[in-house]
Amino acid sequence: MRTPAVILALALLTPAAAQEPPGGETEPPPPIPENLPMPEGLEPEVRIQRRGEDVIEQYSVGGQVYMVKITPTAGAPYYLIDTDGDGRLETFRNDLENPPIVQWRLFEW
């Protein structure tokens, strides 16, 4: 009995909480600066190597590799990612010790 009353009260009070506070207009966002130069070393660098029929792409920023894309001749490409920023690409000995989080690239533009 008590739960439906709480849900009804929340449903009725939610629109009131979403309204703008009385007494004025919200200030406009600051203008976006035009043509800001990118700091040196922050632009990603891609190095492509070919080993036989395989293609290895190393992505780095500021000289530190953060991702490697490996495209084998047969099969889908896969990625090795430096998840904690220590400069080493993590490897796992078996599925029981620190299982990796599956990270698939669904869209890219």
Tab-separated table of C-alpha atoms in Angstrom:
chain	number	residue	atom	x	y	z
A	1	MET	CA	0.000	0.000	0.000
A	2	ARG	CA	2.777	2.392	0.846
A	3	THR	CA	4.878	1.755	-2.284
A	4	PRO	CA	2.224	2.904	-4.809
A	5	ALA	CA	1.739	6.123	-2.826
A	6	VAL	CA	5.476	6.856	-2.934
A	7	ILE	CA	5.656	6.131	-6.662
A	8	LEU	CA	2.637	8.360	-7.310
A	9	ALA	CA	4.148	11.195	-5.266
A	10	LEU	CA	7.445	10.937	-7.156
A	11	ALA	CA	5.648	10.870	-10.497
A	12	LEU	CA	3.731	14.039	-9.619
A	13	LEU	CA	6.725	15.929	-8.186
A	14	THR	CA	9.265	15.089	-10.910
A	15	PRO	CA	8.026	17.717	-13.424
A	16	ALA	CA	8.196	20.406	-10.722
A	17	ALA	CA	11.832	19.576	-10.023
A	18	ALA	CA	12.694	19.742	-13.728
A	19	GLN	CA	11.441	23.321	-14.156
A	20	GLU	CA	13.800	26.274	-14.313
A	21	PRO	CA	14.176	28.240	-11.088
A	22	PRO	CA	11.989	31.350	-10.931
A	23	GLY	CA	13.405	34.816	-11.243
A	24	GLY	CA	15.368	35.000	-14.421
A	25	GLU	CA	16.823	33.643	-17.534
A	26	THR	CA	19.650	31.201	-17.670
A	27	GLU	CA	22.918	32.670	-18.823
A	28	PRO	CA	24.012	31.714	-22.337
A	29	PRO	CA	26.957	29.355	-22.778
A	30	PRO	CA	30.348	30.955	-23.421
A	31	PRO	CA	31.318	31.440	-27.066
A	32	ILE	CA	33.356	28.705	-28.720
A	33	PRO	CA	36.866	29.922	-29.593
A	34	GLU	CA	37.764	29.566	-33.246
A	35	ASN	CA	40.868	27.863	-34.645
A	36	LEU	CA	42.591	26.992	-31.413
A	37	PRO	CA	46.007	25.467	-32.080
A	38	MET	CA	46.406	21.907	-30.813
A	39	PRO	CA	49.248	21.617	-28.290
A	40	GLU	CA	52.391	19.961	-29.592
A	41	GLY	CA	52.433	16.182	-29.152
A	42	LEU	CA	48.695	15.711	-28.518
A	43	GLU	CA	47.784	14.827	-32.074
A	44	PRO	CA	47.501	11.041	-32.501
A	45	GLU	CA	50.201	9.369	-34.546
A	46	VAL	CA	49.580	6.111	-36.436
A	47	ARG	CA	52.445	3.840	-37.466
A	48	ILE	CA	51.562	1.042	-39.900
A	49	GLN	CA	53.733	-2.074	-40.252
A	50	ARG	CA	53.289	-5.069	-42.532
A	51	ARG	CA	54.478	-8.493	-41.433
A	52	GLY	CA	53.802	-10.876	-44.264
A	53	GLU	CA	50.107	-10.476	-44.997
A	54	ASP	CA	49.251	-9.115	-41.526
A	55	VAL	CA	48.907	-5.384	-40.866
A	56	ILE	CA	49.830	-3.893	-37.470
A	57	GLU	CA	48.789	-0.323	-36.656
A	58	GLN	CA	50.240	1.382	-33.563
A	59	TYR	CA	48.376	4.418	-32.238
A	60	SER	CA	50.338	6.764	-29.979
A	61	VAL	CA	50.025	10.209	-28.444
A	62	GLY	CA	53.068	12.056	-27.201
A	63	GLY	CA	55.287	9.062	-28.016
A	64	GLN	CA	53.296	6.657	-25.820
A	65	VAL	CA	51.476	3.755	-27.499
A	66	TYR	CA	47.897	3.500	-26.248
A	67	MET	CA	46.380	1.051	-28.762
A	68	VAL	CA	47.497	-1.534	-31.316
A	69	LYS	CA	45.193	-2.789	-34.066
A	70	ILE	CA	46.155	-6.127	-35.588
A	71	THR	CA	44.519	-7.127	-38.867
A	72	PRO	CA	45.326	-10.772	-39.690
A	73	THR	CA	44.917	-12.215	-43.178
A	74	ALA	CA	42.097	-14.467	-41.994
A	75	GLY	CA	39.623	-13.286	-39.404
A	76	ALA	CA	38.465	-10.019	-37.949
A	77	PRO	CA	40.877	-7.339	-36.730
A	78	TYR	CA	41.476	-7.137	-32.990
A	79	TYR	CA	42.835	-4.513	-30.637
A	80	LEU	CA	45.301	-4.444	-27.741
A	81	ILE	CA	44.638	-1.459	-25.487
A	82	ASP	CA	46.590	0.130	-22.650
A	83	THR	CA	43.679	0.407	-20.228
A	84	ASP	CA	45.462	1.950	-17.242
A	85	GLY	CA	47.931	4.295	-18.983
A	86	ASP	CA	51.140	2.665	-17.747
A	87	GLY	CA	52.479	2.182	-21.290
A	88	ARG	CA	52.138	-1.609	-21.268
A	89	LEU	CA	49.497	-3.511	-23.166
A	90	GLU	CA	47.900	-5.910	-20.712
A	91	THR	CA	48.031	-9.629	-21.374
A	92	PHE	CA	46.229	-12.398	-19.514
A	93	ARG	CA	47.460	-15.946	-18.935
A	94	ASN	CA	44.053	-17.564	-18.515
A	95	ASP	CA	40.375	-16.712	-18.272
A	96	LEU	CA	40.289	-17.019	-14.487
A	97	GLU	CA	42.901	-14.371	-13.686
A	98	ASN	CA	41.556	-10.841	-14.263
A	99	PRO	CA	39.308	-11.567	-17.235
A	100	PRO	CA	39.450	-8.763	-19.808
A	101	ILE	CA	36.427	-6.611	-20.527
A	102	VAL	CA	35.248	-7.212	-24.070
A	103	GLN	CA	35.609	-4.004	-26.086
A	104	TRP	CA	34.305	-4.158	-29.637
A	105	ARG	CA	34.430	-1.202	-31.991
A	106	LEU	CA	30.872	-0.986	-33.293
A	107	PHE	CA	30.983	2.307	-35.154
A	108	GLU	CA	33.850	4.434	-36.392
A	109	TRP	CA	33.849	7.741	-38.199
